[in-house]
mmCIF file of C-alpha atoms in Angstrom:
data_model
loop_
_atom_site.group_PDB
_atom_site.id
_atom_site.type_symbol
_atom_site.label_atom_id
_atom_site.label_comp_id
_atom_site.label_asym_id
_atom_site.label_seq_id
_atom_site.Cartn_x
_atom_site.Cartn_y
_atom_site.Cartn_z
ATOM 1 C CA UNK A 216 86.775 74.440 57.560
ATOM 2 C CA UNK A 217 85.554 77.707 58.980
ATOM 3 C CA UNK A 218 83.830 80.065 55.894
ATOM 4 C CA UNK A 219 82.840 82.743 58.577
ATOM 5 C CA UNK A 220 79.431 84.638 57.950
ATOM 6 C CA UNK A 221 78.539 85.461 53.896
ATOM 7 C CA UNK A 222 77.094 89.113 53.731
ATOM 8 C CA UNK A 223 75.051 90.816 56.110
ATOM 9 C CA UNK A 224 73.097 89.347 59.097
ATOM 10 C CA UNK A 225 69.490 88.546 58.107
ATOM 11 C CA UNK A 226 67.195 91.223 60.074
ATOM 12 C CA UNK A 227 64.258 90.042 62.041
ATOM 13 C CA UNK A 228 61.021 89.852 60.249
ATOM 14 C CA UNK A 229 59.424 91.200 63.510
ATOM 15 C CA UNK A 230 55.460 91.504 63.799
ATOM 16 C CA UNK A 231 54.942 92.052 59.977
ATOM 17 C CA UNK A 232 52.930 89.902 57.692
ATOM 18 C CA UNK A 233 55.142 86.694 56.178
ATOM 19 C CA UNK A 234 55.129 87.047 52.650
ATOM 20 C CA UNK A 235 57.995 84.682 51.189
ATOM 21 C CA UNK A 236 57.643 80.676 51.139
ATOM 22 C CA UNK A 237 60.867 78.747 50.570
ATOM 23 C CA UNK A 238 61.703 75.167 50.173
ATOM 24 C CA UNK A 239 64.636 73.571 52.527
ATOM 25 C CA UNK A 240 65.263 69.927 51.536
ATOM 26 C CA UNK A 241 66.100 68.877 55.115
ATOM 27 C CA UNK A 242 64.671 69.711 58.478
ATOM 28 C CA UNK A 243 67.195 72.181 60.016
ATOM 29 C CA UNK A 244 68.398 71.317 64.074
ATOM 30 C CA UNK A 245 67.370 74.952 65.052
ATOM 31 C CA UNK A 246 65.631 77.810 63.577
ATOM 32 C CA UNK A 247 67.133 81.008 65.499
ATOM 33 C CA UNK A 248 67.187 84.801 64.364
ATOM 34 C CA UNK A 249 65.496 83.722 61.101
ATOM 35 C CA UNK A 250 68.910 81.392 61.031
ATOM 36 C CA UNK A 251 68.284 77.753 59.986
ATOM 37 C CA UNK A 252 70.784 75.592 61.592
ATOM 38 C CA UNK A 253 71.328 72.396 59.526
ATOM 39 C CA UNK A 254 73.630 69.567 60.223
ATOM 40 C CA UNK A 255 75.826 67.858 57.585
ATOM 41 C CA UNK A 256 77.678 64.724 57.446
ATOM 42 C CA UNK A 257 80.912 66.329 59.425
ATOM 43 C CA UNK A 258 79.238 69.772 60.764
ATOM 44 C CA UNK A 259 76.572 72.504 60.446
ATOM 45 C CA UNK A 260 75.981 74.884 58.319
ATOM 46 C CA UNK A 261 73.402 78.315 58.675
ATOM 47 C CA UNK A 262 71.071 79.189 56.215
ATOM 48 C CA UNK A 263 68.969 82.172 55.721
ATOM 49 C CA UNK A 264 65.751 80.606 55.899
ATOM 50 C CA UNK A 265 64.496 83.260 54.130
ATOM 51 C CA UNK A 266 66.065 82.349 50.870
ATOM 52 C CA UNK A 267 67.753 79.123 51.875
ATOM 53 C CA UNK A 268 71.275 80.731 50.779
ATOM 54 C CA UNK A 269 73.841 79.386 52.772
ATOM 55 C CA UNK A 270 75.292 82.251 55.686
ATOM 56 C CA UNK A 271 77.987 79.981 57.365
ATOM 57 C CA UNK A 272 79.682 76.946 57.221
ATOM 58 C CA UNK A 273 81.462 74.967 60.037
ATOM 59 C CA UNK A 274 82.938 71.515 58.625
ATOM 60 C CA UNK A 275 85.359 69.166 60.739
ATOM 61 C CA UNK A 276 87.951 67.395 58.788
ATOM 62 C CA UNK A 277 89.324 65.099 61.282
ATOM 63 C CA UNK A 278 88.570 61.544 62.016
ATOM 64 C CA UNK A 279 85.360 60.892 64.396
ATOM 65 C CA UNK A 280 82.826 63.760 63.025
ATOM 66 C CA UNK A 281 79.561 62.660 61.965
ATOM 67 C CA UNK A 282 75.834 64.571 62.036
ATOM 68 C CA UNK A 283 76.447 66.409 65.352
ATOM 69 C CA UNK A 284 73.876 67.067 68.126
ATOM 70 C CA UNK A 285 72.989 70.568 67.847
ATOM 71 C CA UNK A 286 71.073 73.359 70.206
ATOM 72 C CA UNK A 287 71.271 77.634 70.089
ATOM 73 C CA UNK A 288 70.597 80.399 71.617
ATOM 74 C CA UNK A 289 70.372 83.574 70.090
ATOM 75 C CA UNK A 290 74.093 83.924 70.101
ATOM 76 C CA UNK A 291 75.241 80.814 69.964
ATOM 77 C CA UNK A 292 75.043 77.472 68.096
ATOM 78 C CA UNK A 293 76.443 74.199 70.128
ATOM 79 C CA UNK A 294 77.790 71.343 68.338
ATOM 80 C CA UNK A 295 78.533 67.947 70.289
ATOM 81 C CA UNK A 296 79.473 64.758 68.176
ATOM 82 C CA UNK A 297 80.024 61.465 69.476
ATOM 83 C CA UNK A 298 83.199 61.362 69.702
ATOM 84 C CA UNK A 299 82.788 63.997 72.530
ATOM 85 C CA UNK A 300 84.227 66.728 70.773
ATOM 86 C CA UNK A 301 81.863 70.002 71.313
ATOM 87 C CA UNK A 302 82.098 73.039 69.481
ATOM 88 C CA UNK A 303 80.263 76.399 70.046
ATOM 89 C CA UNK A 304 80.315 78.911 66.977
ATOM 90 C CA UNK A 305 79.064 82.773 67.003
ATOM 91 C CA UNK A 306 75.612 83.196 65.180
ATOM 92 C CA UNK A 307 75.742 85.774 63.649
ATOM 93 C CA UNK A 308 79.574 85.156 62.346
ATOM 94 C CA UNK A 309 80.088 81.577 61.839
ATOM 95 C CA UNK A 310 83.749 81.842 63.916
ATOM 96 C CA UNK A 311 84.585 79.284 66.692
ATOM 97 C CA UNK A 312 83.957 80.707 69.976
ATOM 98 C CA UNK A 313 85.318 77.702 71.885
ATOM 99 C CA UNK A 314 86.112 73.801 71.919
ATOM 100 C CA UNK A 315 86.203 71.175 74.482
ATOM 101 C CA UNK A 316 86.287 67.498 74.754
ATOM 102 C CA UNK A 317 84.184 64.693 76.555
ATOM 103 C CA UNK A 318 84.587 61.010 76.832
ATOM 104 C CA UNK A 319 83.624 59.530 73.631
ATOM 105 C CA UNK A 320 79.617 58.250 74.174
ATOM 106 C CA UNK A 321 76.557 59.250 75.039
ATOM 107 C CA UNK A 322 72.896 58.616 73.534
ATOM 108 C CA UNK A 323 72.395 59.902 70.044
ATOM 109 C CA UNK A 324 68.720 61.044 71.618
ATOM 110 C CA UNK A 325 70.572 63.170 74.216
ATOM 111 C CA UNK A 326 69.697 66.788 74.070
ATOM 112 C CA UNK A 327 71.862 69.587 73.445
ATOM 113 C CA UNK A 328 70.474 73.182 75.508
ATOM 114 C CA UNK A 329 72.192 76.318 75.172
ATOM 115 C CA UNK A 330 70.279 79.323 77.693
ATOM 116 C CA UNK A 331 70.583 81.030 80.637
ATOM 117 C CA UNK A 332 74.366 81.804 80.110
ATOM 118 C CA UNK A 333 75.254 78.024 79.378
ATOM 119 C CA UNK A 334 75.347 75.107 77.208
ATOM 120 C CA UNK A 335 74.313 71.672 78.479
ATOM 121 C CA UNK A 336 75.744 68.480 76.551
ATOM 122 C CA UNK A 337 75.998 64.795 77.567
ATOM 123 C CA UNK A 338 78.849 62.712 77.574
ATOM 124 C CA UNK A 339 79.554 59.151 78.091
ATOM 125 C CA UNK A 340 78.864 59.041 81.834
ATOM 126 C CA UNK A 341 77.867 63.066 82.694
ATOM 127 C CA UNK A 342 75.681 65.646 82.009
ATOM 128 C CA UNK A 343 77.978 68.594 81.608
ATOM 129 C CA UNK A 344 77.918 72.587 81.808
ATOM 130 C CA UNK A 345 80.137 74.897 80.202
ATOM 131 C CA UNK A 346 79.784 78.894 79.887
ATOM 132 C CA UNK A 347 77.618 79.852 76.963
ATOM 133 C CA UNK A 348 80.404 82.800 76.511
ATOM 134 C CA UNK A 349 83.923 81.152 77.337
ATOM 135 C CA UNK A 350 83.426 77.582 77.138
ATOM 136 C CA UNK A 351 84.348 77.136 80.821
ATOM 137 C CA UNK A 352 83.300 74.161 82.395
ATOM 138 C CA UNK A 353 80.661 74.795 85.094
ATOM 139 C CA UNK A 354 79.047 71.555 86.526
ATOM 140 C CA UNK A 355 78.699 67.870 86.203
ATOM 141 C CA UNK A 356 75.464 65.790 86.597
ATOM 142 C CA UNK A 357 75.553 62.242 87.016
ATOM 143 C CA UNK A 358 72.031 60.622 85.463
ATOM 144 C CA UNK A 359 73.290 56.934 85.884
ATOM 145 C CA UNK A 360 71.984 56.954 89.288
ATOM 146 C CA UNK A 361 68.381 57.315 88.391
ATOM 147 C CA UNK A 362 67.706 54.598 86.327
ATOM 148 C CA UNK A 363 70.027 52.677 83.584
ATOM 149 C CA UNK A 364 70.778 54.410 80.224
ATOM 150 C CA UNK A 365 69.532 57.523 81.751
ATOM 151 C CA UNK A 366 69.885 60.307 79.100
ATOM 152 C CA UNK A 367 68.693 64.490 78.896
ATOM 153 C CA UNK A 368 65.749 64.289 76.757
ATOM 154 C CA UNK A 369 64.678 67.899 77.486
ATOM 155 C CA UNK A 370 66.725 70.768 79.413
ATOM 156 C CA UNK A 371 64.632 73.963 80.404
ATOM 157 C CA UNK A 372 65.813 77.064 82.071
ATOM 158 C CA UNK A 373 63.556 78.437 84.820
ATOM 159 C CA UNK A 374 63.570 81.670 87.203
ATOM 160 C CA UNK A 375 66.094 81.521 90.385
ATOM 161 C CA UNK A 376 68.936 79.999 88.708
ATOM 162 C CA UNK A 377 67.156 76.462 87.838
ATOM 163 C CA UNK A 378 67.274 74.298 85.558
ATOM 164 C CA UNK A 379 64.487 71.326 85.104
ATOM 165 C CA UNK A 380 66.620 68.148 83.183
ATOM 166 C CA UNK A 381 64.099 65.715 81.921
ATOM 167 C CA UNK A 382 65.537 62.124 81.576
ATOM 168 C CA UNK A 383 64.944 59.305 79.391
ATOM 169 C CA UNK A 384 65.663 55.483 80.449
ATOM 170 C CA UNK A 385 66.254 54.162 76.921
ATOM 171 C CA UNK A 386 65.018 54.633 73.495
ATOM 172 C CA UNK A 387 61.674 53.658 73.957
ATOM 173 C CA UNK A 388 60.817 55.382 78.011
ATOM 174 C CA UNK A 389 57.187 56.575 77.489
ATOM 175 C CA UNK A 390 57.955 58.495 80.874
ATOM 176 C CA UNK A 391 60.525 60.629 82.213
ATOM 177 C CA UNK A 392 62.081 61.728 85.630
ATOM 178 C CA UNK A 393 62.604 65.397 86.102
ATOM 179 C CA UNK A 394 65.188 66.608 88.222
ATOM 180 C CA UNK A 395 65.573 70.203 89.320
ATOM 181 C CA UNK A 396 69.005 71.300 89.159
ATOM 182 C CA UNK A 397 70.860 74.380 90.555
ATOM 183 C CA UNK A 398 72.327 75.733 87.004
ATOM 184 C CA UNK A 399 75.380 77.477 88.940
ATOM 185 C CA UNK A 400 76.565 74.509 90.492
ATOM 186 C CA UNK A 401 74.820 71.440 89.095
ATOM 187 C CA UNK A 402 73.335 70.519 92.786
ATOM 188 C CA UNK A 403 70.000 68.033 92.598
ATOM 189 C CA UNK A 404 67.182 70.456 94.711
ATOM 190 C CA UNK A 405 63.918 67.751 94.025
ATOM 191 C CA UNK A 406 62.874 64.933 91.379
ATOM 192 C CA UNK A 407 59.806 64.019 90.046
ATOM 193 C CA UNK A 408 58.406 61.201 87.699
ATOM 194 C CA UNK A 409 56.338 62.724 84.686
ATOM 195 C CA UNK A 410 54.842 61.935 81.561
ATOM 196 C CA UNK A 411 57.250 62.282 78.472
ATOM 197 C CA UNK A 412 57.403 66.320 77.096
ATOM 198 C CA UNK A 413 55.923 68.458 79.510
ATOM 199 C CA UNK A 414 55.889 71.801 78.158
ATOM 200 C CA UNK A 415 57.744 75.016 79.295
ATOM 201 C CA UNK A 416 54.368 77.796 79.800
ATOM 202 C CA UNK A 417 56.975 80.178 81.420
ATOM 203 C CA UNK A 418 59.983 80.661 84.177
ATOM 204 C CA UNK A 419 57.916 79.402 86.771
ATOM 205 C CA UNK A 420 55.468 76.998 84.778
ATOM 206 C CA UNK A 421 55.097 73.722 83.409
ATOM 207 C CA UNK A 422 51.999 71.915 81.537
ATOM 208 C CA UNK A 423 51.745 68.106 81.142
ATOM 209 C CA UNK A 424 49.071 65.875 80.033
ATOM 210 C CA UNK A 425 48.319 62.952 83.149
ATOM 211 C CA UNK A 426 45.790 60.370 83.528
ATOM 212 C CA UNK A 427 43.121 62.609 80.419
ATOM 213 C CA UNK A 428 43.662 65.921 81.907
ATOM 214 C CA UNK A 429 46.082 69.011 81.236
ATOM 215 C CA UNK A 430 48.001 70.145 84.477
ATOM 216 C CA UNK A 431 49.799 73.271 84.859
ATOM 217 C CA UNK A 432 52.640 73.147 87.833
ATOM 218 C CA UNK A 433 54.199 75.514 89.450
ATOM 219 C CA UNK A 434 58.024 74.697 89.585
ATOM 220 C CA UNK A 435 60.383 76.848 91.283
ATOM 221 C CA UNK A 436 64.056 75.282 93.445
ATOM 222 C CA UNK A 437 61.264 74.136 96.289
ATOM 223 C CA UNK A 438 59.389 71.289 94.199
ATOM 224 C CA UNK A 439 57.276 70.840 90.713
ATOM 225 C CA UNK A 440 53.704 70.869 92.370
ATOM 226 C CA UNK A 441 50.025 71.077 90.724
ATOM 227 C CA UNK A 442 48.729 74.089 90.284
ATOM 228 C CA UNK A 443 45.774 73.903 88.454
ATOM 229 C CA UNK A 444 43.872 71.734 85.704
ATOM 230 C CA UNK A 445 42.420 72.263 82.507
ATOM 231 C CA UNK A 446 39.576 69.564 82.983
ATOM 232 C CA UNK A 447 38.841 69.122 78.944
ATOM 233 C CA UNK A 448 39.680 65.213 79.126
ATOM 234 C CA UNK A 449 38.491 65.965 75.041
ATOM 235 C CA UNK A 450 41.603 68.642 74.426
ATOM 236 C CA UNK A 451 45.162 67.699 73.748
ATOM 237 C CA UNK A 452 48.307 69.706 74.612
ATOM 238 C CA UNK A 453 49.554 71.378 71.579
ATOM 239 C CA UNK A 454 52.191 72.915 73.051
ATOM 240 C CA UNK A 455 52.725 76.361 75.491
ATOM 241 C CA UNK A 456 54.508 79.383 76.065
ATOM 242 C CA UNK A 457 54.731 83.668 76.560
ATOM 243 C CA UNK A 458 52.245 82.522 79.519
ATOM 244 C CA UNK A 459 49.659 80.933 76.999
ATOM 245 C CA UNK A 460 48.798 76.973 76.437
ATOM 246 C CA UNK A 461 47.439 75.554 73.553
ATOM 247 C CA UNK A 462 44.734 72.799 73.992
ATOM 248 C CA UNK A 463 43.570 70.906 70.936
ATOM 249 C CA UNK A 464 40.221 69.037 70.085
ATOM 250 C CA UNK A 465 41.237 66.052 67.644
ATOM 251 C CA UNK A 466 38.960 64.253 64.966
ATOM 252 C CA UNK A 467 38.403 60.905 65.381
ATOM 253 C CA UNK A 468 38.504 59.330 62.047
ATOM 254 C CA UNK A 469 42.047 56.810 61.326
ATOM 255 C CA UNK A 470 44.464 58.330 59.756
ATOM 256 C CA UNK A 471 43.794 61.971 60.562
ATOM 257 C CA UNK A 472 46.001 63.434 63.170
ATOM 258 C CA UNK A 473 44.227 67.159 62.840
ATOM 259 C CA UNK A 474 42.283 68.883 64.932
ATOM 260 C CA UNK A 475 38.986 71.344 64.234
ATOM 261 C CA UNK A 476 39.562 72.609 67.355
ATOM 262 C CA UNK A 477 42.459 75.220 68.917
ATOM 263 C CA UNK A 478 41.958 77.024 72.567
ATOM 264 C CA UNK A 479 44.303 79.083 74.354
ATOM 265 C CA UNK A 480 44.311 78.913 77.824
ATOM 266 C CA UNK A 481 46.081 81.455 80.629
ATOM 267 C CA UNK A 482 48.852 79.772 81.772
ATOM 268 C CA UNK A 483 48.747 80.421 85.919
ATOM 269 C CA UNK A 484 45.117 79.775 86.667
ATOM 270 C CA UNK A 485 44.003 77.849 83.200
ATOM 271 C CA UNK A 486 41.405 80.263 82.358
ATOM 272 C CA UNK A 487 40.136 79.790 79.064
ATOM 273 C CA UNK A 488 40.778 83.062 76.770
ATOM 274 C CA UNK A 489 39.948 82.545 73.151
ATOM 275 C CA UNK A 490 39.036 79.733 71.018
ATOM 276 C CA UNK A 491 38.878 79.034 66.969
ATOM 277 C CA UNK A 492 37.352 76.573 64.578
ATOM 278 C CA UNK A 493 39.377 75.175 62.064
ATOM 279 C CA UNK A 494 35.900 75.141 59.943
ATOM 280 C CA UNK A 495 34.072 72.573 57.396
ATOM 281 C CA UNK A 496 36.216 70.607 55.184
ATOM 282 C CA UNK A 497 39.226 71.323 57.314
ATOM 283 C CA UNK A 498 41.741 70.924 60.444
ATOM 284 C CA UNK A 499 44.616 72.365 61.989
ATOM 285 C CA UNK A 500 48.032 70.748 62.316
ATOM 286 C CA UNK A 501 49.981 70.835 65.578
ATOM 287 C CA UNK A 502 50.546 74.950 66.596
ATOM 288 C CA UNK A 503 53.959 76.794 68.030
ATOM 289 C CA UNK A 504 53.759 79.860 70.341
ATOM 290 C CA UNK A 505 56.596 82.711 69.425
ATOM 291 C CA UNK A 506 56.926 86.319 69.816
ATOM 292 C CA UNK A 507 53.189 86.349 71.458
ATOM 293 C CA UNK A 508 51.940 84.785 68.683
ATOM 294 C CA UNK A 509 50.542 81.391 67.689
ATOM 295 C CA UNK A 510 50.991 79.573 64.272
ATOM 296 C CA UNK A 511 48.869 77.169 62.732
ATOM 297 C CA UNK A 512 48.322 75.647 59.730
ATOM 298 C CA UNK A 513 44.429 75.261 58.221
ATOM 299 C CA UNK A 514 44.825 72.291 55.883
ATOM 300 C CA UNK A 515 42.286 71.331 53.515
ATOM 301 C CA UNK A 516 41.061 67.529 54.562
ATOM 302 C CA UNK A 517 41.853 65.588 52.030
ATOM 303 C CA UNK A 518 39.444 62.258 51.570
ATOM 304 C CA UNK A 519 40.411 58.527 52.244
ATOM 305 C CA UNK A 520 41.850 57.001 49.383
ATOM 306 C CA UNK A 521 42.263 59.907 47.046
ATOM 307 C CA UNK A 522 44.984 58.934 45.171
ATOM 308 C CA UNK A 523 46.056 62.641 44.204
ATOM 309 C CA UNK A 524 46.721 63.723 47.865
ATOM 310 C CA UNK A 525 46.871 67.128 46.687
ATOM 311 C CA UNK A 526 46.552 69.391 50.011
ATOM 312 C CA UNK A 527 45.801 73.017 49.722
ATOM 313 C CA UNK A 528 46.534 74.786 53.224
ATOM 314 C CA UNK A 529 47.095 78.365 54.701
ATOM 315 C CA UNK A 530 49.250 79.421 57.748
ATOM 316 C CA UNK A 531 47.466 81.792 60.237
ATOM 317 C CA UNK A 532 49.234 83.621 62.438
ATOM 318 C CA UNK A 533 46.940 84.865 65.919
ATOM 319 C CA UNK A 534 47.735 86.790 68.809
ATOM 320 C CA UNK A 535 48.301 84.683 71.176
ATOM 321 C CA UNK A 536 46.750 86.405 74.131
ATOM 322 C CA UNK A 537 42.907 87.036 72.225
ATOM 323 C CA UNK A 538 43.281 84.696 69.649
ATOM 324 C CA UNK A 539 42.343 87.592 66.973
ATOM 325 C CA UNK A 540 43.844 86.386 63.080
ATOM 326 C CA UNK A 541 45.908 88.891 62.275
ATOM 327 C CA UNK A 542 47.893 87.308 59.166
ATOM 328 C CA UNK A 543 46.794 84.788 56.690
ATOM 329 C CA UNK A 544 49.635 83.235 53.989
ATOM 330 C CA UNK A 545 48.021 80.754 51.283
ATOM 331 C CA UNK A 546 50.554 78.189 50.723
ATOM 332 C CA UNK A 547 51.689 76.805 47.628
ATOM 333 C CA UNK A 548 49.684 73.694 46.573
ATOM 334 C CA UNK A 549 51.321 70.323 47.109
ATOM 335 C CA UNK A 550 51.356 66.748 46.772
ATOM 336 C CA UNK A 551 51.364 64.947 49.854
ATOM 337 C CA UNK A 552 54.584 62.576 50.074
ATOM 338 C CA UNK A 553 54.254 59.137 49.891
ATOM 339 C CA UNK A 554 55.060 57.345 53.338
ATOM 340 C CA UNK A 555 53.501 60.383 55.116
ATOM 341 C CA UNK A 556 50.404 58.570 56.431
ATOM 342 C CA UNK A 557 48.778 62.005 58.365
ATOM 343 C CA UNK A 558 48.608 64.749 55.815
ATOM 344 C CA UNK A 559 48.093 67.895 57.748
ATOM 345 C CA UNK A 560 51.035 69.973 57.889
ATOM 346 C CA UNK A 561 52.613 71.274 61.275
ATOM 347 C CA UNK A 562 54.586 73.938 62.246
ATOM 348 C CA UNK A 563 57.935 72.502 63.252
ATOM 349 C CA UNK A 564 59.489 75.847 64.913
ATOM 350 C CA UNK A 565 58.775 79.342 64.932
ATOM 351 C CA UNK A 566 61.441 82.460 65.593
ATOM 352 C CA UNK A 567 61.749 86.223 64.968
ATOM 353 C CA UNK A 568 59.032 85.855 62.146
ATOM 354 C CA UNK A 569 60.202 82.679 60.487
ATOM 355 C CA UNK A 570 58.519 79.667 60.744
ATOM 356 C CA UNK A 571 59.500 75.870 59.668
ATOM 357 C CA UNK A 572 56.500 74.236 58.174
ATOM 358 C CA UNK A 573 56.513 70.077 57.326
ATOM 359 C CA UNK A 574 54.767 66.684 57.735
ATOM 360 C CA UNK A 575 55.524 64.341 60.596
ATOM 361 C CA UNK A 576 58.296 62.396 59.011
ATOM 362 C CA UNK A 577 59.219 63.948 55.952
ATOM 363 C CA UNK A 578 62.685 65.649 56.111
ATOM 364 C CA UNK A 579 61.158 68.516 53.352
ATOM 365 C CA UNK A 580 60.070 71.652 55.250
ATOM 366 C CA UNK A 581 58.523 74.719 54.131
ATOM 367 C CA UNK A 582 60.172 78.139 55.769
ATOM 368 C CA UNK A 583 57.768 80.961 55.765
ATOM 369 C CA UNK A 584 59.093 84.805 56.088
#
């Protein structure tokens, strides 16, 4: 079943201030073009995360469907399901661009990449390309050679036609082997072991935390090679991108995963550019880089043992090059669930001025506009 796109395209919220605060009852699989891309039982469906009304629906009614695997562009959504069927549907209309077929298998923590002109999906014994546009098949990559029950935990697209594949051995691999890989013809240029999710600064840059330090890498179709440290061994990587990293200072008490600490940091030399407090009485959840700016929540801390767990919290939104506050969005009160043992709330993804908010496990999000 095929709806097609319901009503116009949701415009870009763009630099302005967010405003609206919706609940989405499950954690959406992408968050593109103010899009959220949610899977159900036998397909996805796009909301307008917005006003969580549903845009599009793509449902499979054949034998074999299941929750797909799911990654987008801003053109495209991917589907792959474990039967190896993959679909590829229009964003902004909800029609079937293409469909192709893979041996049945594959790990259900394989990733799903669609940039630089192609999606990458896993099947039972490959990593495969196919045109982002016609769903021609471009290039294999065979993982099994590095190490057994190799997998793509992270695909990233950098400048001169590479592509950096970061495999998993297994479920529970605390490290990973990346493996630069021409993206026109799937050719293996260099490998290199690393700590699990590096993160992508920009087309030519990499930052990973290794042995209590931050390292940003150069990586071009040569090699991935140091190019500089951020010698904090207090910070943690946050995350990184539009040239800018985000370091981190944690607390140290159990049971609080916040920090009162968030630095930016210039990407090519590690030059430290701005810093902010998270001030008394509270910390900031984990912070995502979009559209050259950073978002963070400020949640109120709330004490051991209070049995209310009521947390009272505000997104900021910062430039991400000075670190100036140039939005501030009080959120809506709420109880923190039960199960959720850290009670700060992160930012989950951030696009074209929307941005997922939600705990660590919880599937409940908050989308901000």
């Amino acid at each position: 079943m095929v709806t097609g796109n319901q009503g116009p395209f949701p415009a870009a919220l763009g630099t302005g201030a967010p405003t609206r605060v919706a609940h989405l009852p499950h954690r959406p699989a992408a968050l593109v073009h103010g899009l959220a891309i949610d899977t159900t039982d036998s397909g996805l469906r796009a909301l307008n995360a917005r006003t969580g009304d549903e845009y599009w629906r793509f449902e499979r009614r054949d034998r074999g469907a299941g929750r797909p695997s799911v990654g987008a562009s801003g053109d495209t959504v991917v589907a792959w399901f474990e039967d190896g069927k993959v679909v590829a549907v229009d964003v902004r209309t909800g029609n079937v661009r293409w469909r192709a077929n893979l041996s049945r298998g594959g790990s259900p923590w394989a990733e799903v990449h669609v940039g630089a002109g192609q999606a990458v999906v896993q099947s039972s014994r490959d990593v495969v390309s196919f045109s982002e546009r016609s769903g021609k098949e471009r290039w294999k990559f065979k993982p099994s050679r590095f190490c057994e029950g190799a997998f793509p935990r992270e695909i990233r697209d950098f400048a001169e036609h590479l592509t950096g594949i970061e495999m998993g051995c297994g479920k529970d691999s605390h490290g990973s082997l990346l493996v630069g890989v021409d993206n026109r013809t799937g050719a293996e240029l260099w490998k290199r072991n690393v700590p699990a999710q590096p993160e992508q600064a920009d087309s030519h840059t990499l930052v990973m935390e290794e042995a209590d330090r931050i390292q940003i890498r150069e990586v071009d179709r040569k090699s991935s090679r140091r190019r500089a440290l951020i010698p904090d061994r207090s910070s943690s990587l946050d995350g990184a991108g539009d040239g800018i990293i985000l370091c981190s200072k944690q607390f140290e008490s159990p049971g609080n995963a916040g920090a009162n600490a968030l630095t930016g940091y210039d990407a090519r030399a590690g030059k430290r550019l701005w810093g902010r407090q998270a001030g008394a009485g509270h910390s900031f959840g984990l912070a995502k880089i979009a559209d050259g700016r950073v978002y963070v929540v400020r949640n109120s801390l709330i004490p051991t043992g209070d049995p209310r767990r009521v947390l009272h919290a505000d997104l900021l939104v910062l430039d991400a090059h000075s670190g100036d506050l140039l939005h501030t969005v009080r959120l809506p009160t709420m109880k923190v669930p039960r199960g959720e043992r850290v009670t700060d709330l992160w930012v989950h993804e951030a696009d074209d001025g929307a941005v997922l908010l939600g705990w660590i496990v919880g599937p409940d999000v908050l989308a901000v506009s």
